[in-house]
Coordinates of C-alpha atoms and ligand atoms in Angstrom, one line a residue:
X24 CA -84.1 -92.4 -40.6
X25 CA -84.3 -95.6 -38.3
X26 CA -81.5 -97.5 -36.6
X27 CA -81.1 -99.3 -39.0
X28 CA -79.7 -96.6 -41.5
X29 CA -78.1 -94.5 -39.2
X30 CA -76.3 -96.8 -36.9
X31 CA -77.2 -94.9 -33.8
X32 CA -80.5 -96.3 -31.7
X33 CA -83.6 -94.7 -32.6
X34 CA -85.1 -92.0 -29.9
X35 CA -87.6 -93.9 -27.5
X36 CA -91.0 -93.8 -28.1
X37 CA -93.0 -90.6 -27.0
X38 CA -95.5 -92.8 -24.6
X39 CA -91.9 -94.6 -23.5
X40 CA -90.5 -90.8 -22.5
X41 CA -93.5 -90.0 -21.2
X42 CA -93.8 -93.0 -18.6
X43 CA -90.3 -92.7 -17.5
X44 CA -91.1 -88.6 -16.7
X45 CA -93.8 -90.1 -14.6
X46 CA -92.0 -92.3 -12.7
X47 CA -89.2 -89.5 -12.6
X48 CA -86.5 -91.4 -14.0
X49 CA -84.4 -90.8 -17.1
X50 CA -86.3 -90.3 -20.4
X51 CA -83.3 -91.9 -22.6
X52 CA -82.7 -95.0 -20.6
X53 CA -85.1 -95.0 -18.0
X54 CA -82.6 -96.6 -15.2
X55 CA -81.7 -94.2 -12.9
X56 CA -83.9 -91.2 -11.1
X57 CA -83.8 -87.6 -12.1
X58 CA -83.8 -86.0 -8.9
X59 CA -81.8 -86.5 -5.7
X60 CA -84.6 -84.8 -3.7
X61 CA -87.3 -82.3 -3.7
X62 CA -85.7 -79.8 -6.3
X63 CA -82.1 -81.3 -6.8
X64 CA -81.5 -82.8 -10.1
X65 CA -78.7 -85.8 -10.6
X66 CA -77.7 -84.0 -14.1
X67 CA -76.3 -86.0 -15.9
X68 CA -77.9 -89.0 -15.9
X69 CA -75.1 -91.4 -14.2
X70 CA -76.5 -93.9 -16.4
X71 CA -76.5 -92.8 -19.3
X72 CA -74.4 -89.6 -19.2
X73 CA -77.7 -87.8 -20.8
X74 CA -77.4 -84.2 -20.1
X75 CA -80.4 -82.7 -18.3
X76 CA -79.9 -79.2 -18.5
X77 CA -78.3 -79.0 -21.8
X78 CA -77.9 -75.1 -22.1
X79 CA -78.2 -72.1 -19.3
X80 CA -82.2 -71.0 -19.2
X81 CA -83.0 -75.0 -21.0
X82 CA -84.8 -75.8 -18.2
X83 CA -87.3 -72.3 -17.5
X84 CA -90.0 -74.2 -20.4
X85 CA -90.7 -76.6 -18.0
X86 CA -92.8 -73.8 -16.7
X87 CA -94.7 -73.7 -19.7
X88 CA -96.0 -77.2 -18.8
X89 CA -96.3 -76.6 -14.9
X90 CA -98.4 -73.5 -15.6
X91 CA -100.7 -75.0 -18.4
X92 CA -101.5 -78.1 -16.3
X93 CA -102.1 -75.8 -13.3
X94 CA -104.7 -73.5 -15.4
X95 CA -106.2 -76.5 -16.5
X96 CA -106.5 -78.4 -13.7
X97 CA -108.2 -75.2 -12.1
X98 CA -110.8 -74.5 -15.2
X99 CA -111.9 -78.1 -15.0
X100 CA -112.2 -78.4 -10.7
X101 CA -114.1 -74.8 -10.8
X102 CA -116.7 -75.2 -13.1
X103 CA -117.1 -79.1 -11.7
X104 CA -117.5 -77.5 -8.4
X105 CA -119.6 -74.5 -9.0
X106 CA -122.1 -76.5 -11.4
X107 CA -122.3 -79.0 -8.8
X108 CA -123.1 -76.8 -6.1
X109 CA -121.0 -78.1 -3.5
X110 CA -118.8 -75.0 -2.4
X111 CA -120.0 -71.8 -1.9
X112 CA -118.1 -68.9 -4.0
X113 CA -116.1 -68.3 -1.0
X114 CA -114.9 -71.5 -0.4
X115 CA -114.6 -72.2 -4.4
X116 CA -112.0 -68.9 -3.9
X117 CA -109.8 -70.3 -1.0
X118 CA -109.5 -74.0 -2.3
X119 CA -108.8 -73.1 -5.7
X120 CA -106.4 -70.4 -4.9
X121 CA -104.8 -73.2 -2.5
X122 CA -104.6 -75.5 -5.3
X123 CA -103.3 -73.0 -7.5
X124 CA -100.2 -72.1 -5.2
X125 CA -99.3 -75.5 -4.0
X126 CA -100.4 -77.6 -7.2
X127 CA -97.2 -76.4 -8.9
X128 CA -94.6 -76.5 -6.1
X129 CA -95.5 -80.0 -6.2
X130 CA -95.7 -80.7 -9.9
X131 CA -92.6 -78.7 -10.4
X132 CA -90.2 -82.4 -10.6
X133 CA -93.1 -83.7 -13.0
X134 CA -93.0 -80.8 -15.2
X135 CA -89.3 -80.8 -15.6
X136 CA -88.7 -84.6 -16.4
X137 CA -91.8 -83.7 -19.1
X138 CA -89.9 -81.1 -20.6
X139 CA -87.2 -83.4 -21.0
X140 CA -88.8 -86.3 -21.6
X141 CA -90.5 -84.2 -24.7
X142 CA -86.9 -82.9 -25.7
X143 CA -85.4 -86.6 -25.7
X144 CA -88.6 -87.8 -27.9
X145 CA -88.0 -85.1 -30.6
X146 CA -84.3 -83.9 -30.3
X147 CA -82.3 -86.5 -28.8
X148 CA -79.5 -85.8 -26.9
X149 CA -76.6 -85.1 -28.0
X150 CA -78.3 -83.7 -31.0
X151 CA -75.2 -82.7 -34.1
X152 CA -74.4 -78.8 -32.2
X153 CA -73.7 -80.6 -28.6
X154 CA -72.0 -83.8 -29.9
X155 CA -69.0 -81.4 -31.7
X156 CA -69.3 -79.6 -28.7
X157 CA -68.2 -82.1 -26.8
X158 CA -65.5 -83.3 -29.5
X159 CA -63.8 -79.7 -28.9
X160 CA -64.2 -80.6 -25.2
X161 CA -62.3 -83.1 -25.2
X162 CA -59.4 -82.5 -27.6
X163 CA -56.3 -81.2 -26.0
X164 CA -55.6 -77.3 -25.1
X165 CA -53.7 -76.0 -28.2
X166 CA -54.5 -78.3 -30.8
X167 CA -56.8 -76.7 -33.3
Ligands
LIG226 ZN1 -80.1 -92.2 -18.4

């Protein structure tokens, strides 16, 4: 279904989401930043009003991205290095290890606006569950 049978815009593109978790900003409109600071989110987007952390534990497979790019990034450096010869197997051990540990503290903000930026390619939000969500929200206190 497109915009033009539903009504509703069409999800941006993935390479759009993707760019926009590079630079960090929003992944559905792309105008404002994702994070105040180091590890603070702006959730939600002031924008757009898209929710970043749209359920409790939503955020943890961000992980899953951080860690794969850290294992690969690791693989590729230690055989480049040890089949180039340039770093004994000592210091192959201490700057890969360094890598490893500090790698994903700073990749952490990248892997979350991935995550994200993933989520808002393939289930935009608010997806059907969140949008009557937010309909119950807002109705009045005893009104059914
Ligand atoms: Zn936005």
């Amino acid at each position: 279904m497109n915009e033009a049978d539903s009504g509703e815009p069409s999800p941006p593109t993935l390479g759009t989401c993707v760019g926009r978790a590079l630079r960090l900003k929003c992944p559905a409109c792309g105008q404002h930043k994702m994070f105040r600071n180091w590890i603070t989110m702006v959730d939600p987007c002031p924008a757009c009003g898209r929710k970043f952390d749209r359920a409790p534990g939503y955020l943890l497979g961000s992980i899953y991205i951080n860690y794969g790019v850290t294992a690969f990034l690791i693989v590729v450096l230690y055989f480049g290095l040890f089949l180039s010869k340039s770093l004994t197997g000592s210091q192959l051990l201490w700057v890969l290890s360094g890598l490893g540990l500090l790698f994903p503290l700073w990749f952490f903000r990248y892997a979350r606006a991935l995550w994200i930026a993933f989520d808002e390619r393939w289930d935009p939000w608010p997806n059907d569950e969140e949008r009557r969500s937010m309909a119950n929200e807002a109705k009045p206190s005893g009104i059914e």
